[in-house]
Short mmCIF file of C-alpha atoms in Angstrom, two decimals:
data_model
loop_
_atom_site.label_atom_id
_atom_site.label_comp_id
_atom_site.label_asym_id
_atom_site.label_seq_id
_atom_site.Cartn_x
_atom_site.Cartn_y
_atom_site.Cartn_z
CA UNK A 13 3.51 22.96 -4.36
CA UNK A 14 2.18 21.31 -7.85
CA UNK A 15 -1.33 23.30 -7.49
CA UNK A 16 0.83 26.65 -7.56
CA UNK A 17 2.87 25.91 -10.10
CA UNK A 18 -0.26 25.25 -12.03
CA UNK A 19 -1.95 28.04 -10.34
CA UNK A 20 1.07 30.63 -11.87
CA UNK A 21 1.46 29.88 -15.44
CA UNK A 22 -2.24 30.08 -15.41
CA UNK A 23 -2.64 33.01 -14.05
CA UNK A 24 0.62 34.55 -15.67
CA UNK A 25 -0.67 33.79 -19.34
CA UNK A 26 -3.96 35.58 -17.93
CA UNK A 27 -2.19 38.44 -17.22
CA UNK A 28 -0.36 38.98 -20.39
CA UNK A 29 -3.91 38.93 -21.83
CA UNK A 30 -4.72 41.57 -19.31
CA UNK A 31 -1.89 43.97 -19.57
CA UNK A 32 -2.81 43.73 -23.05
CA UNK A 33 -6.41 44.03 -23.53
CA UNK A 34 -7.04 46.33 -20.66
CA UNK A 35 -4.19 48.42 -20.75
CA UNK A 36 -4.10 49.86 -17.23
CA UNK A 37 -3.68 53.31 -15.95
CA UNK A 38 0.00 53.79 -17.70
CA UNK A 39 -1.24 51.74 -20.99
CA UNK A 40 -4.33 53.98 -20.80
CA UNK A 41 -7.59 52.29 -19.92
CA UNK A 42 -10.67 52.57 -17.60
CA UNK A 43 -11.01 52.51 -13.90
CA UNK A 44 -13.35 49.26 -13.97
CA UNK A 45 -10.79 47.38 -16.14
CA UNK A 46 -7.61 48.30 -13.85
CA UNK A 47 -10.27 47.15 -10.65
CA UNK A 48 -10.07 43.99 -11.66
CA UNK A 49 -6.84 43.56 -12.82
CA UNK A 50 -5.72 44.91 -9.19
CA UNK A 51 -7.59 42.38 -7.36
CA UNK A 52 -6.22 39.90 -9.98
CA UNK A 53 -2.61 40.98 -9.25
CA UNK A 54 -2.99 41.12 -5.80
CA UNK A 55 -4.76 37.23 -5.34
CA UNK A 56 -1.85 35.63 -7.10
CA UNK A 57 0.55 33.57 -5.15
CA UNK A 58 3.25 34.52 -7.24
CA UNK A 59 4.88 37.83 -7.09
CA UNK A 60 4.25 40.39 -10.23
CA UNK A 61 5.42 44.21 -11.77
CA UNK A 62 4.60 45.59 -15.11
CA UNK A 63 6.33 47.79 -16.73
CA UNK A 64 5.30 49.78 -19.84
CA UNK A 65 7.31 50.60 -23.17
CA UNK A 66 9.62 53.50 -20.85
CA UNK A 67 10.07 50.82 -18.32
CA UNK A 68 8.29 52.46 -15.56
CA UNK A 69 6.61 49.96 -13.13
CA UNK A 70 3.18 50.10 -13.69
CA UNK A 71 1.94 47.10 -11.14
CA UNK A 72 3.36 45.75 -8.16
CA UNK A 73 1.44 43.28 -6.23
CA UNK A 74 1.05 42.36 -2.76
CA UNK A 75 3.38 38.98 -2.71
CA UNK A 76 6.06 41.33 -4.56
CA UNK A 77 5.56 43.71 -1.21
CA UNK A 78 5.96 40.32 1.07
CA UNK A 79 9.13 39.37 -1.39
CA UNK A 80 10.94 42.73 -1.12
CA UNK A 81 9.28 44.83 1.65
CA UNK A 82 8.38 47.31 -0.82
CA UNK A 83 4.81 48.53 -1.28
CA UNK A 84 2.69 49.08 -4.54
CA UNK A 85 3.35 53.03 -3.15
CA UNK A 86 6.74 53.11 -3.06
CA UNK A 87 7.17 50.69 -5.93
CA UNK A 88 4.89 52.17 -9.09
CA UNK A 89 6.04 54.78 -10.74
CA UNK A 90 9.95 54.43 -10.55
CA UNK A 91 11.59 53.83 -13.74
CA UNK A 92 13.32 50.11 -13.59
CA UNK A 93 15.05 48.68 -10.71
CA UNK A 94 17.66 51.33 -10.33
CA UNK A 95 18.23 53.34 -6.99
CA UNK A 96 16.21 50.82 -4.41
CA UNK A 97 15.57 47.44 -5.25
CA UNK A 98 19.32 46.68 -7.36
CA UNK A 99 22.92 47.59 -6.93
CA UNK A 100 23.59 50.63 -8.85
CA UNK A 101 26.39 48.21 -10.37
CA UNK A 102 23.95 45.97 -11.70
CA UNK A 103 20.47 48.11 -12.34
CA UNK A 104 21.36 48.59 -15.84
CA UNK A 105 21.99 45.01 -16.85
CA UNK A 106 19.09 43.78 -15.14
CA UNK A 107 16.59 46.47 -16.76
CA UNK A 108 18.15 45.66 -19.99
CA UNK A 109 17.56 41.93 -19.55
CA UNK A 110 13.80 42.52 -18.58
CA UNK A 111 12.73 44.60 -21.17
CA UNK A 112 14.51 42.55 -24.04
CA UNK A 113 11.70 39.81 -23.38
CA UNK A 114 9.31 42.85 -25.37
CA UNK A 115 11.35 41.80 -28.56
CA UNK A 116 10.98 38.05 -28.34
CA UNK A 117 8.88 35.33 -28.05
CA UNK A 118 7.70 33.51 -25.69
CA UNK A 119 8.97 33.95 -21.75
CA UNK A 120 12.09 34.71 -20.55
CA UNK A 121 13.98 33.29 -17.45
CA UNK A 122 16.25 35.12 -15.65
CA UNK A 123 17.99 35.21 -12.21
CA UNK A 124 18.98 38.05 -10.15
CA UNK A 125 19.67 39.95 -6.98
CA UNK A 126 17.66 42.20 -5.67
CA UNK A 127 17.40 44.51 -2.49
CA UNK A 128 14.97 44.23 0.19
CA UNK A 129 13.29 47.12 1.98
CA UNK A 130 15.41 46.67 4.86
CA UNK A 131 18.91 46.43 3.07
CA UNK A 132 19.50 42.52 2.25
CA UNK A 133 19.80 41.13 -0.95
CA UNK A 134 18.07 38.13 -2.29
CA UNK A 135 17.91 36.14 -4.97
CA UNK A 136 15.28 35.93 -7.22
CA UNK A 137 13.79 33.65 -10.40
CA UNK A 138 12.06 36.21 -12.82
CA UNK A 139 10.09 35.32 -16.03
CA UNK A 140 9.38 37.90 -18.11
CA UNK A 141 7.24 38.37 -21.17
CA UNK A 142 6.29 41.77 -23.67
CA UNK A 143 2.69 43.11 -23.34
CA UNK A 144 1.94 43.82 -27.04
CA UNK A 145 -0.41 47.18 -27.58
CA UNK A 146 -3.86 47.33 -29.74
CA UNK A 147 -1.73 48.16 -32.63
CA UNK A 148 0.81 45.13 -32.01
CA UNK A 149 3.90 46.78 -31.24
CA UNK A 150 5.43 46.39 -27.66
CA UNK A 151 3.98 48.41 -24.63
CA UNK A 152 5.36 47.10 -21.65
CA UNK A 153 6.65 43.55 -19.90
CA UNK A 154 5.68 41.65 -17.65
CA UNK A 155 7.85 40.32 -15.07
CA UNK A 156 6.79 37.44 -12.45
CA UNK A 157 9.72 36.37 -10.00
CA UNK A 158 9.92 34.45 -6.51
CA UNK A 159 12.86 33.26 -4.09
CA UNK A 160 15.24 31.14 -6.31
CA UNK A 161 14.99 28.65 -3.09
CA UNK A 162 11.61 28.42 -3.01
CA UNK A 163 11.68 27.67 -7.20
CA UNK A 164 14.20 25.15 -6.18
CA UNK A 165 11.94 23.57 -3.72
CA UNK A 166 8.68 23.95 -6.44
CA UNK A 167 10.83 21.99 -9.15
CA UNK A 168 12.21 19.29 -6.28
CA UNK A 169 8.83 18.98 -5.40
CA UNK A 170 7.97 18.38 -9.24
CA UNK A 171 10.70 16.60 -10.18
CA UNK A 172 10.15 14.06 -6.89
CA UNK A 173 6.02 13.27 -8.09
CA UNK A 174 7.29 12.50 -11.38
CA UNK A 175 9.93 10.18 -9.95
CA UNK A 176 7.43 8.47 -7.71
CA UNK A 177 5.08 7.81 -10.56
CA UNK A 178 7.61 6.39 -13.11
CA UNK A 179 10.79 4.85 -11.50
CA UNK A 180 10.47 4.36 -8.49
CA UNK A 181 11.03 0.71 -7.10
CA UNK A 182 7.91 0.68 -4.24
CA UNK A 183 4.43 1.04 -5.41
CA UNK A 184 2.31 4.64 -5.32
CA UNK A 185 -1.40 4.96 -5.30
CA UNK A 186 -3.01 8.07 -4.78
CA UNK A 187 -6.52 7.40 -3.79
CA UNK A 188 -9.54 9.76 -3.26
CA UNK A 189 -11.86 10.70 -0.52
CA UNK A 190 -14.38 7.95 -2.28
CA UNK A 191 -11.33 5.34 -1.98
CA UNK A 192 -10.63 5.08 -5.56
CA UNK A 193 -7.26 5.11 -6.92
CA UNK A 194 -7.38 7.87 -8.57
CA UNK A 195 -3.42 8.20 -9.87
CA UNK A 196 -1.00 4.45 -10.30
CA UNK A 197 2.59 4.63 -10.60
CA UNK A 198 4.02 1.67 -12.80
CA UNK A 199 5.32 -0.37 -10.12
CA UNK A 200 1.99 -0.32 -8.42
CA UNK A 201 -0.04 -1.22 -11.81
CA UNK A 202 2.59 -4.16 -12.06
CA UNK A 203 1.79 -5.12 -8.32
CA UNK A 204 -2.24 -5.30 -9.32
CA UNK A 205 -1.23 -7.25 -12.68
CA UNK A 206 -3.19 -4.67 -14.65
CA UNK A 207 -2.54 -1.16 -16.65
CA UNK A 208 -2.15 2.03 -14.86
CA UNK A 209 -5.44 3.56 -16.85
CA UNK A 210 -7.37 0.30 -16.04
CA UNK A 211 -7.45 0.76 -12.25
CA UNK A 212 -8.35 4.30 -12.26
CA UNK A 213 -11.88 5.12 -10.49
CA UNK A 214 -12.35 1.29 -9.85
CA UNK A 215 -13.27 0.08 -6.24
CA UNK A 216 -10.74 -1.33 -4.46
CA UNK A 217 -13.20 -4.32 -3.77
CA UNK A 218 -12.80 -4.88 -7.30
CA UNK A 219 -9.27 -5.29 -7.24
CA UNK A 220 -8.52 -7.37 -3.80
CA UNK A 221 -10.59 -10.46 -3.16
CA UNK A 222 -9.42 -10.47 0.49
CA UNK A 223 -8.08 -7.87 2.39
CA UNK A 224 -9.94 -5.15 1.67
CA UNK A 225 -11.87 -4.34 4.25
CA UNK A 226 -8.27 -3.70 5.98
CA UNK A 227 -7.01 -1.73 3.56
CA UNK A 228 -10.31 0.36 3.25
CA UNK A 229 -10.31 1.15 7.49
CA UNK A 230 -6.66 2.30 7.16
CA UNK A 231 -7.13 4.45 4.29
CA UNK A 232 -10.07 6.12 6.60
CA UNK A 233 -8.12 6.51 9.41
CA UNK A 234 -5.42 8.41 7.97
CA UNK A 235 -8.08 10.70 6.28
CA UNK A 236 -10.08 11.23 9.46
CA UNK A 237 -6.68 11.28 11.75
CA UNK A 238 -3.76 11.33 9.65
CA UNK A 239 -0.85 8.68 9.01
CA UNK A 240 0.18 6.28 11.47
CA UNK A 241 3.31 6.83 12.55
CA UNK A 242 5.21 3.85 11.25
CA UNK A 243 4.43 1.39 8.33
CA UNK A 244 1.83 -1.13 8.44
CA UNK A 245 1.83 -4.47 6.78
CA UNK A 246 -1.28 -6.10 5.45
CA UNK A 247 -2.26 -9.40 3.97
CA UNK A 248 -4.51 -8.89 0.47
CA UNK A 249 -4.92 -11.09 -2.15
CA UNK A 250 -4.75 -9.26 -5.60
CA UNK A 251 -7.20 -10.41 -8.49
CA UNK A 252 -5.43 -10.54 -11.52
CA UNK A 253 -5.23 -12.05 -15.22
CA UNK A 254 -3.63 -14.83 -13.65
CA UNK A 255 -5.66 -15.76 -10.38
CA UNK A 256 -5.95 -14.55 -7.09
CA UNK A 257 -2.39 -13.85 -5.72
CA UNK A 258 -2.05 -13.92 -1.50
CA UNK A 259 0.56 -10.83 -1.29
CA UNK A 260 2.29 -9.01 1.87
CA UNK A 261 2.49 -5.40 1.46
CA UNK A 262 4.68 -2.97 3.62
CA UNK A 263 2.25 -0.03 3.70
CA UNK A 264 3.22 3.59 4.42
CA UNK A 265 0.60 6.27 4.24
CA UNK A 266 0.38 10.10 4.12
CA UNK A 267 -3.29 12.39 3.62
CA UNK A 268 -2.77 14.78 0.96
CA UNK A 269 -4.35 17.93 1.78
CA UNK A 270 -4.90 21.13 -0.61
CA UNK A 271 -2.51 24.29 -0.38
CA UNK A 272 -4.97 26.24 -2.01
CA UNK A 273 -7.91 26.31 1.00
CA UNK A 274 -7.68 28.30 3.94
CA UNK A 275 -8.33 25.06 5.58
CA UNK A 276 -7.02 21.83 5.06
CA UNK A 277 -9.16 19.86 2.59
CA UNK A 278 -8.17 16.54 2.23
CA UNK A 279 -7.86 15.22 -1.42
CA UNK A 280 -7.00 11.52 -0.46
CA UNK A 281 -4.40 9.55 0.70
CA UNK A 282 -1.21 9.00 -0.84
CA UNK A 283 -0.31 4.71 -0.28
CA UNK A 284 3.16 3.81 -0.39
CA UNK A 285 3.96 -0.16 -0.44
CA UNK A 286 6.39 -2.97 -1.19
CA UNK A 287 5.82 -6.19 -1.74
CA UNK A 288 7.41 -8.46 0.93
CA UNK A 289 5.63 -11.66 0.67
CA UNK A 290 8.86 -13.55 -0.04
CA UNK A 291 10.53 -12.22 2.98
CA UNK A 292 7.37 -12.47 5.53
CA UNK A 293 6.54 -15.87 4.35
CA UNK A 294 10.22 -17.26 5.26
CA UNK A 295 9.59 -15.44 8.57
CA UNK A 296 6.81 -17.24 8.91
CA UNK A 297 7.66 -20.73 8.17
CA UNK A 298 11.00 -20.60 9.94
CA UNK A 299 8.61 -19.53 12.97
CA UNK A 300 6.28 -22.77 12.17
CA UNK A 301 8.83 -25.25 12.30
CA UNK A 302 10.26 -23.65 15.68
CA UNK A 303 7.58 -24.11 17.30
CA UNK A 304 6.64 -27.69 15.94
CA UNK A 305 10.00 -28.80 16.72
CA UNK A 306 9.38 -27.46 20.05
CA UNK A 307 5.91 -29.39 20.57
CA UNK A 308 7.33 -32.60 19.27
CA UNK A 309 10.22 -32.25 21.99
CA UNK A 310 7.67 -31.16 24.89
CA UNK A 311 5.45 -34.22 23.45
CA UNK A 312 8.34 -36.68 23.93
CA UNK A 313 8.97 -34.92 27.26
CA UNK A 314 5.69 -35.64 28.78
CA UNK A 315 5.21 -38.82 26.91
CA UNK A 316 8.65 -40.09 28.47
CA UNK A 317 6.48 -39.64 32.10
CA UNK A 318 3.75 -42.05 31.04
CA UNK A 319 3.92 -45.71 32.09
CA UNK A 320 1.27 -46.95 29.51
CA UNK A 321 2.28 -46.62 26.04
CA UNK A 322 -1.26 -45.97 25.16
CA UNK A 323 -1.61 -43.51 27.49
CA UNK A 324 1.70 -41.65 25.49
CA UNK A 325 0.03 -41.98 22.12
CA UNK A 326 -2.81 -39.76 23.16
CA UNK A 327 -0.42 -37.38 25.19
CA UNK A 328 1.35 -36.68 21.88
CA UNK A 329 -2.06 -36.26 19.97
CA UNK A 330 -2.97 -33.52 22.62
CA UNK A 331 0.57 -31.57 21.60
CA UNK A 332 0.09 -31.90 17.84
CA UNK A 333 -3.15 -30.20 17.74
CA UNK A 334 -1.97 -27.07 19.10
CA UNK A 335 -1.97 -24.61 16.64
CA UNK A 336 -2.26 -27.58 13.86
CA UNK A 337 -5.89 -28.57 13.54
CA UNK A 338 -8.97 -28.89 15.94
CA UNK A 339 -10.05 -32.68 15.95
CA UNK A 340 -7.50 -36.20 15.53
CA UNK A 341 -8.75 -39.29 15.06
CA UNK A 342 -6.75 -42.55 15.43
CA UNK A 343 -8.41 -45.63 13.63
CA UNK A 344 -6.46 -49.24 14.21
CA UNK A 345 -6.59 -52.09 11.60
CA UNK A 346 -8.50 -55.18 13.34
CA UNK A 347 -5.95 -57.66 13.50
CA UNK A 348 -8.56 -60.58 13.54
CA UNK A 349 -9.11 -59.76 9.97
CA UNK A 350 -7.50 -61.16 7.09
CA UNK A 351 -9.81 -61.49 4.28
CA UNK A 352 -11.29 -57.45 4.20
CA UNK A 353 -9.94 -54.17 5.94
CA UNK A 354 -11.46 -52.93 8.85
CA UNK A 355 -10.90 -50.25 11.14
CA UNK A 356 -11.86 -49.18 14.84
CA UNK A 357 -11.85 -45.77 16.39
CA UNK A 358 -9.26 -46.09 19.06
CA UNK A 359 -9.09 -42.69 19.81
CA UNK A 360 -10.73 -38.82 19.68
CA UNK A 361 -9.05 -35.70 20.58
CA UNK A 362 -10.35 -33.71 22.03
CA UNK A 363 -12.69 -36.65 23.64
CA UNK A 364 -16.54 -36.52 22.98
CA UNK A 365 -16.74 -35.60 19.66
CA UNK A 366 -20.81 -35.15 18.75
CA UNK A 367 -21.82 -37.71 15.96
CA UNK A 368 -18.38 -39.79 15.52
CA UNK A 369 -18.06 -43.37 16.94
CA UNK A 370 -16.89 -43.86 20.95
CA UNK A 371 -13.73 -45.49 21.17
CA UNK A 372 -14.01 -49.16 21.25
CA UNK A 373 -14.70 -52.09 19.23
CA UNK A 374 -17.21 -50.85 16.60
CA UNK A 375 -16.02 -50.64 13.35
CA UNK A 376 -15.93 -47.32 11.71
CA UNK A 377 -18.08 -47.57 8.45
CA UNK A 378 -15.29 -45.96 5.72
CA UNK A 379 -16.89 -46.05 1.99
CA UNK A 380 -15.12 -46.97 -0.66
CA UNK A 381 -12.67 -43.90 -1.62
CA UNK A 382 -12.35 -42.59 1.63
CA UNK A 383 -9.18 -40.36 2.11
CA UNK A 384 -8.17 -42.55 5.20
CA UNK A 385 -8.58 -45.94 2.90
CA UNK A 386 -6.47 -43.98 0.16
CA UNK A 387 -4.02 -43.54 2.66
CA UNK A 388 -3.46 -47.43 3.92
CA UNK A 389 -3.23 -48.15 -0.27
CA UNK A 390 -0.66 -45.62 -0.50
CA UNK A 391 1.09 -46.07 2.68
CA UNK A 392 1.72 -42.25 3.08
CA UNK A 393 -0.87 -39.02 3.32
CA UNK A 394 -4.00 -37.84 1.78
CA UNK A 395 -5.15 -34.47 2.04
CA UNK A 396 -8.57 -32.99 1.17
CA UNK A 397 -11.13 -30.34 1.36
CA UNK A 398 -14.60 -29.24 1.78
CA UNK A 399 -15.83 -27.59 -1.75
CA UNK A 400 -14.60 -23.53 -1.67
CA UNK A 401 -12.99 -24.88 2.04
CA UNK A 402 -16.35 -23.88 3.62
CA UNK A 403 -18.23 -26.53 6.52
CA UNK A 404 -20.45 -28.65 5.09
CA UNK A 405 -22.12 -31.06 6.97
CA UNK A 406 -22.86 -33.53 4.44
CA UNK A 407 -19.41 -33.29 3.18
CA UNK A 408 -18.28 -33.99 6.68
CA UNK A 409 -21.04 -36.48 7.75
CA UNK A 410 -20.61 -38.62 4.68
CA UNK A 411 -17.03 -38.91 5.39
CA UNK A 412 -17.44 -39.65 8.84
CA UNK A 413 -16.11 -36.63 10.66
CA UNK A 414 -17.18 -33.68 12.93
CA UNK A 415 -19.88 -31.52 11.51
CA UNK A 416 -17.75 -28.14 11.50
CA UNK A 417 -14.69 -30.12 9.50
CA UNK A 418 -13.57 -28.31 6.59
CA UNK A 419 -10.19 -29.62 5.66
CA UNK A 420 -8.46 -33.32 6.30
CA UNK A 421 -5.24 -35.18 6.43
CA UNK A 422 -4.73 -38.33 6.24
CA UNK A 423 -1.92 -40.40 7.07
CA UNK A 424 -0.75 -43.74 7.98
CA UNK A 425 0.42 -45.13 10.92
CA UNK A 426 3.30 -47.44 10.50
CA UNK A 427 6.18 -49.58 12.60
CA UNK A 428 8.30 -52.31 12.10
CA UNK A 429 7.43 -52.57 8.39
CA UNK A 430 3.81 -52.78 8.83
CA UNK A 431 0.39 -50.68 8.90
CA UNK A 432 -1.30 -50.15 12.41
CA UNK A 433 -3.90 -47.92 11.44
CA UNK A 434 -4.54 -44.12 10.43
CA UNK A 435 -4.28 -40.76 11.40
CA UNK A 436 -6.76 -38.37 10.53
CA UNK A 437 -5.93 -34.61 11.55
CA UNK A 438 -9.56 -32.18 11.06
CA UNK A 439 -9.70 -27.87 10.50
CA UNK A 440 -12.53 -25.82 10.58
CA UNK A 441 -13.13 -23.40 7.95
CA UNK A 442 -11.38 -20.52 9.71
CA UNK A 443 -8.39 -21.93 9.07
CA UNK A 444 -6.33 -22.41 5.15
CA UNK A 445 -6.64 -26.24 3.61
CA UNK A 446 -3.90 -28.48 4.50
CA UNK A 447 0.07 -28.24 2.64
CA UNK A 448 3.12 -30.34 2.05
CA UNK A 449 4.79 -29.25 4.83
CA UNK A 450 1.64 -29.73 7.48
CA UNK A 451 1.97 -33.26 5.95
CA UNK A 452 5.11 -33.68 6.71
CA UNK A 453 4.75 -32.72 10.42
CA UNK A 454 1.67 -35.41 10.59
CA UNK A 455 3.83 -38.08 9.24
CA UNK A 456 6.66 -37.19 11.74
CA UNK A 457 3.81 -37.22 14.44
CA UNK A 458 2.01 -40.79 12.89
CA UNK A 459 5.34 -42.49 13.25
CA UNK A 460 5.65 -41.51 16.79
CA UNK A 461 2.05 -42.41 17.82
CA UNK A 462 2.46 -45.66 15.91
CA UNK A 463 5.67 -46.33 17.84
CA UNK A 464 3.46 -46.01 21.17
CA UNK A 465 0.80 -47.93 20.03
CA UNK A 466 3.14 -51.13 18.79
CA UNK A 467 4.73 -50.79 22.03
CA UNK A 468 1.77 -50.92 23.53
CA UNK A 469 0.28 -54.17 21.79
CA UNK A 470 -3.02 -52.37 20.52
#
């Protein structure tokens, strides 16, 4: 609807030049001149007479024939309006109104009702303008009108892109075939922390550090196959002036294709979002601490069943790893120390661990600093990370754990007022580095295993 809007003052203001230069048939002008200005007429999406300085229709094209039912025939050469396409109550007022605009600047707009061929009336939206002659003074008007409904729907349409791009409260980004942004609305350049000018033409790599390669397959889907049929939400995280921001975006999508071709030519994709990152991420950890509250009460379950205490400890090791981390370890303080700290691997889950200590009575050889040392001294959890959270084995091998190991915790295993040893919880690099609240679940896990393991006299 935009491209004809732009399409008919265009080619409006190209008539007037037209009407006026070439002066047609009734203006008096040669064959190859009115040609032209026929096929002109007759290409334009809008509907278009001309009348000269007597206000005999000169022009009628072929949208005012699909308008009205009237052809060029029957239309040029009447005098006005009178007689077949206006109520003989009304002809005069609406002639006088059209050929006023030859005494004034600039275009006039005007509604009326007209007849159709076939008896009805409709309602039209004209603008008129005068067609000065060679020597300046007026020879004719030109009047272009269309269904007022279908103006309406033009100016809704209008009036709804300009909305969209200034106030409205979810972000718009029109993107191109190349998968540029090619137009930002204001709540979308706020989204990006950037200006609306600054993220035009710019890949979207450039703008999401993570995330993109799902934004980039939807945005080719709906251009090869059109949008999904329901909203789509998608992890990115946006690059900004103030660091890289983990977002959750509510995604609706529509391909924007061109009115203009006589096939459909997509121009892009229109994205439609809304931040919900607040919302999701309460989802989220509501869901978290379900299901941990659910492990720890299937973990005191099945520890309930075992007769050995021991044997319970590694039962609930086994249920805190699910969905938690990949490797525990469980180092006890030798007791037949005083004088120096010492600790021995008591246990390994899952079992079998490549390059880490058996269970048993060799100490494990912690240096200085350790994160499971800095946990005894602080009585409470340590948590720590590969550099950029990627595996490292020489990060992981100096510190005594698996190869893969990427991210720690550390915490301390305590009962009856005194330290028994440590827990160590291990994630690969597929997974995000250890928070508060994961801490928080160890520690409730540590004081259970340390319960087991007092009970059981290790």
């Amino acid at each position: 609807m935009c491209c004809v809007t732009f399409e008919f003052n265009d080619v409006t203001c190209r008539t007037r030049e037209h009407l006026q230069g070439a002066q047609v048939t009734a203006f008096g002008r040669d064959e190859t001149a009115d040609d032209l200005l026929a096929a002109l007429l007759d290409g334009m999406d809008a509907a278009l007479c001309a009348f000269d300085a007597d206000g005999v229709i000169t022009h009628w094209n072929r949208e005012a024939e699909r308008i009205l039912g009237w052809s060029a025939i029957e239309a040029v050469g009447r005098k006005g309006f009178a007689g077949w396409a206006v109520r003989a109550a009304d002809a005069q007022d609406v002639q006088d109104r059209l050929m006023a605009a030859q005494d004034v600047q600039g275009r006039q707009v005007h509604e009326f009702a007209l007849l159709t061929k076939d008896g009805g009336r409709l309602l039209v939206r004209t603008q008129s303008a005068g067609v000065p002659g060679a020597d300046g003074k007026p020879a004719g008007v030109y009047c272009a009108f269309s269904e007022v409904h279908a103006q309406i729907d033009l100016e809704r349409s209008i009036a709804l892109s300009e909305a969209l791009m200034e106030d409205a409260s979810w972000g718009v980004v029109l993107v191109d075939v190349d998968l540029r942004p090619a137009v930002v609305n204001a709540h979308a350049a706020r989204a990006f922390g950037s200006g609306r000018t600054v993220l035009l033409g710019r890949p979207l790599g450039e703008l999401l550090a993570q995330g993109v390669e799902e934004l980039e397959g939807a945005l080719q889907h709906v251009l090869a196959e059109g949008a999904p049929p329901a909203p789509a939400e998608l992890w990115v995280s946006v690059r900004g002036p103030e660091g890289v921001r983990r977002r959750c975006w509510r995604c609706g999508f529509l391909r924007l294709a061109s009115p203009l071709a006589e096939e459909p030519v997509p121009l892009g994709v229109a994205l439609l979002f809304q931040d919900v990152t607040e919302a999701r991420q309460a989802q989220l950890d509501t869901a978290q601490l379900r299901f941990r509250s659910h492990q720890l009460y299937r973990a005191g379950r099945a520890a309930a069943e075992c007769e050995d205490p021991a044997e319970a400890a590694a039962v609930r090791l086994e249920f805190a790893l699910a969905g938690f981390a990949e490797h525990a370890l469980v180092d006890v303080l030798d007791g037949s120390l005083r004088e120096r700290v010492r600790l021995l691997r008591w246990a390994a889950s899952p079992p079998g661990l490549p390059g880490l200590p058996e269970p048993g009575a060799i100490p494990v050889r912690y240096d200085a600093g350790h994160p499971v040392l800095q946990a005894l001294d602080r009585a409470g959890s340590v948590r720590t990370s590969a550099p950029g959270g990627q595996a490292d084995g020489a990060w992981a091998g100096a510190r005594r754990w698996p190869e893969g190991a990427a991210h720690a915790l550390c915490t301390v295993l305590r009962s009856r007022g005194r330290s028994l040893g440590t827990l160590t919880f291990l994630r690969g690099p597929s997974r995000a580095a250890f928070e508060r609240a994961d801490a928080e679940y160890a520690e409730e896990v540590a004081a259970r295993v340390a319960a087991d393991l007092d009970l059981s006299g290790r």
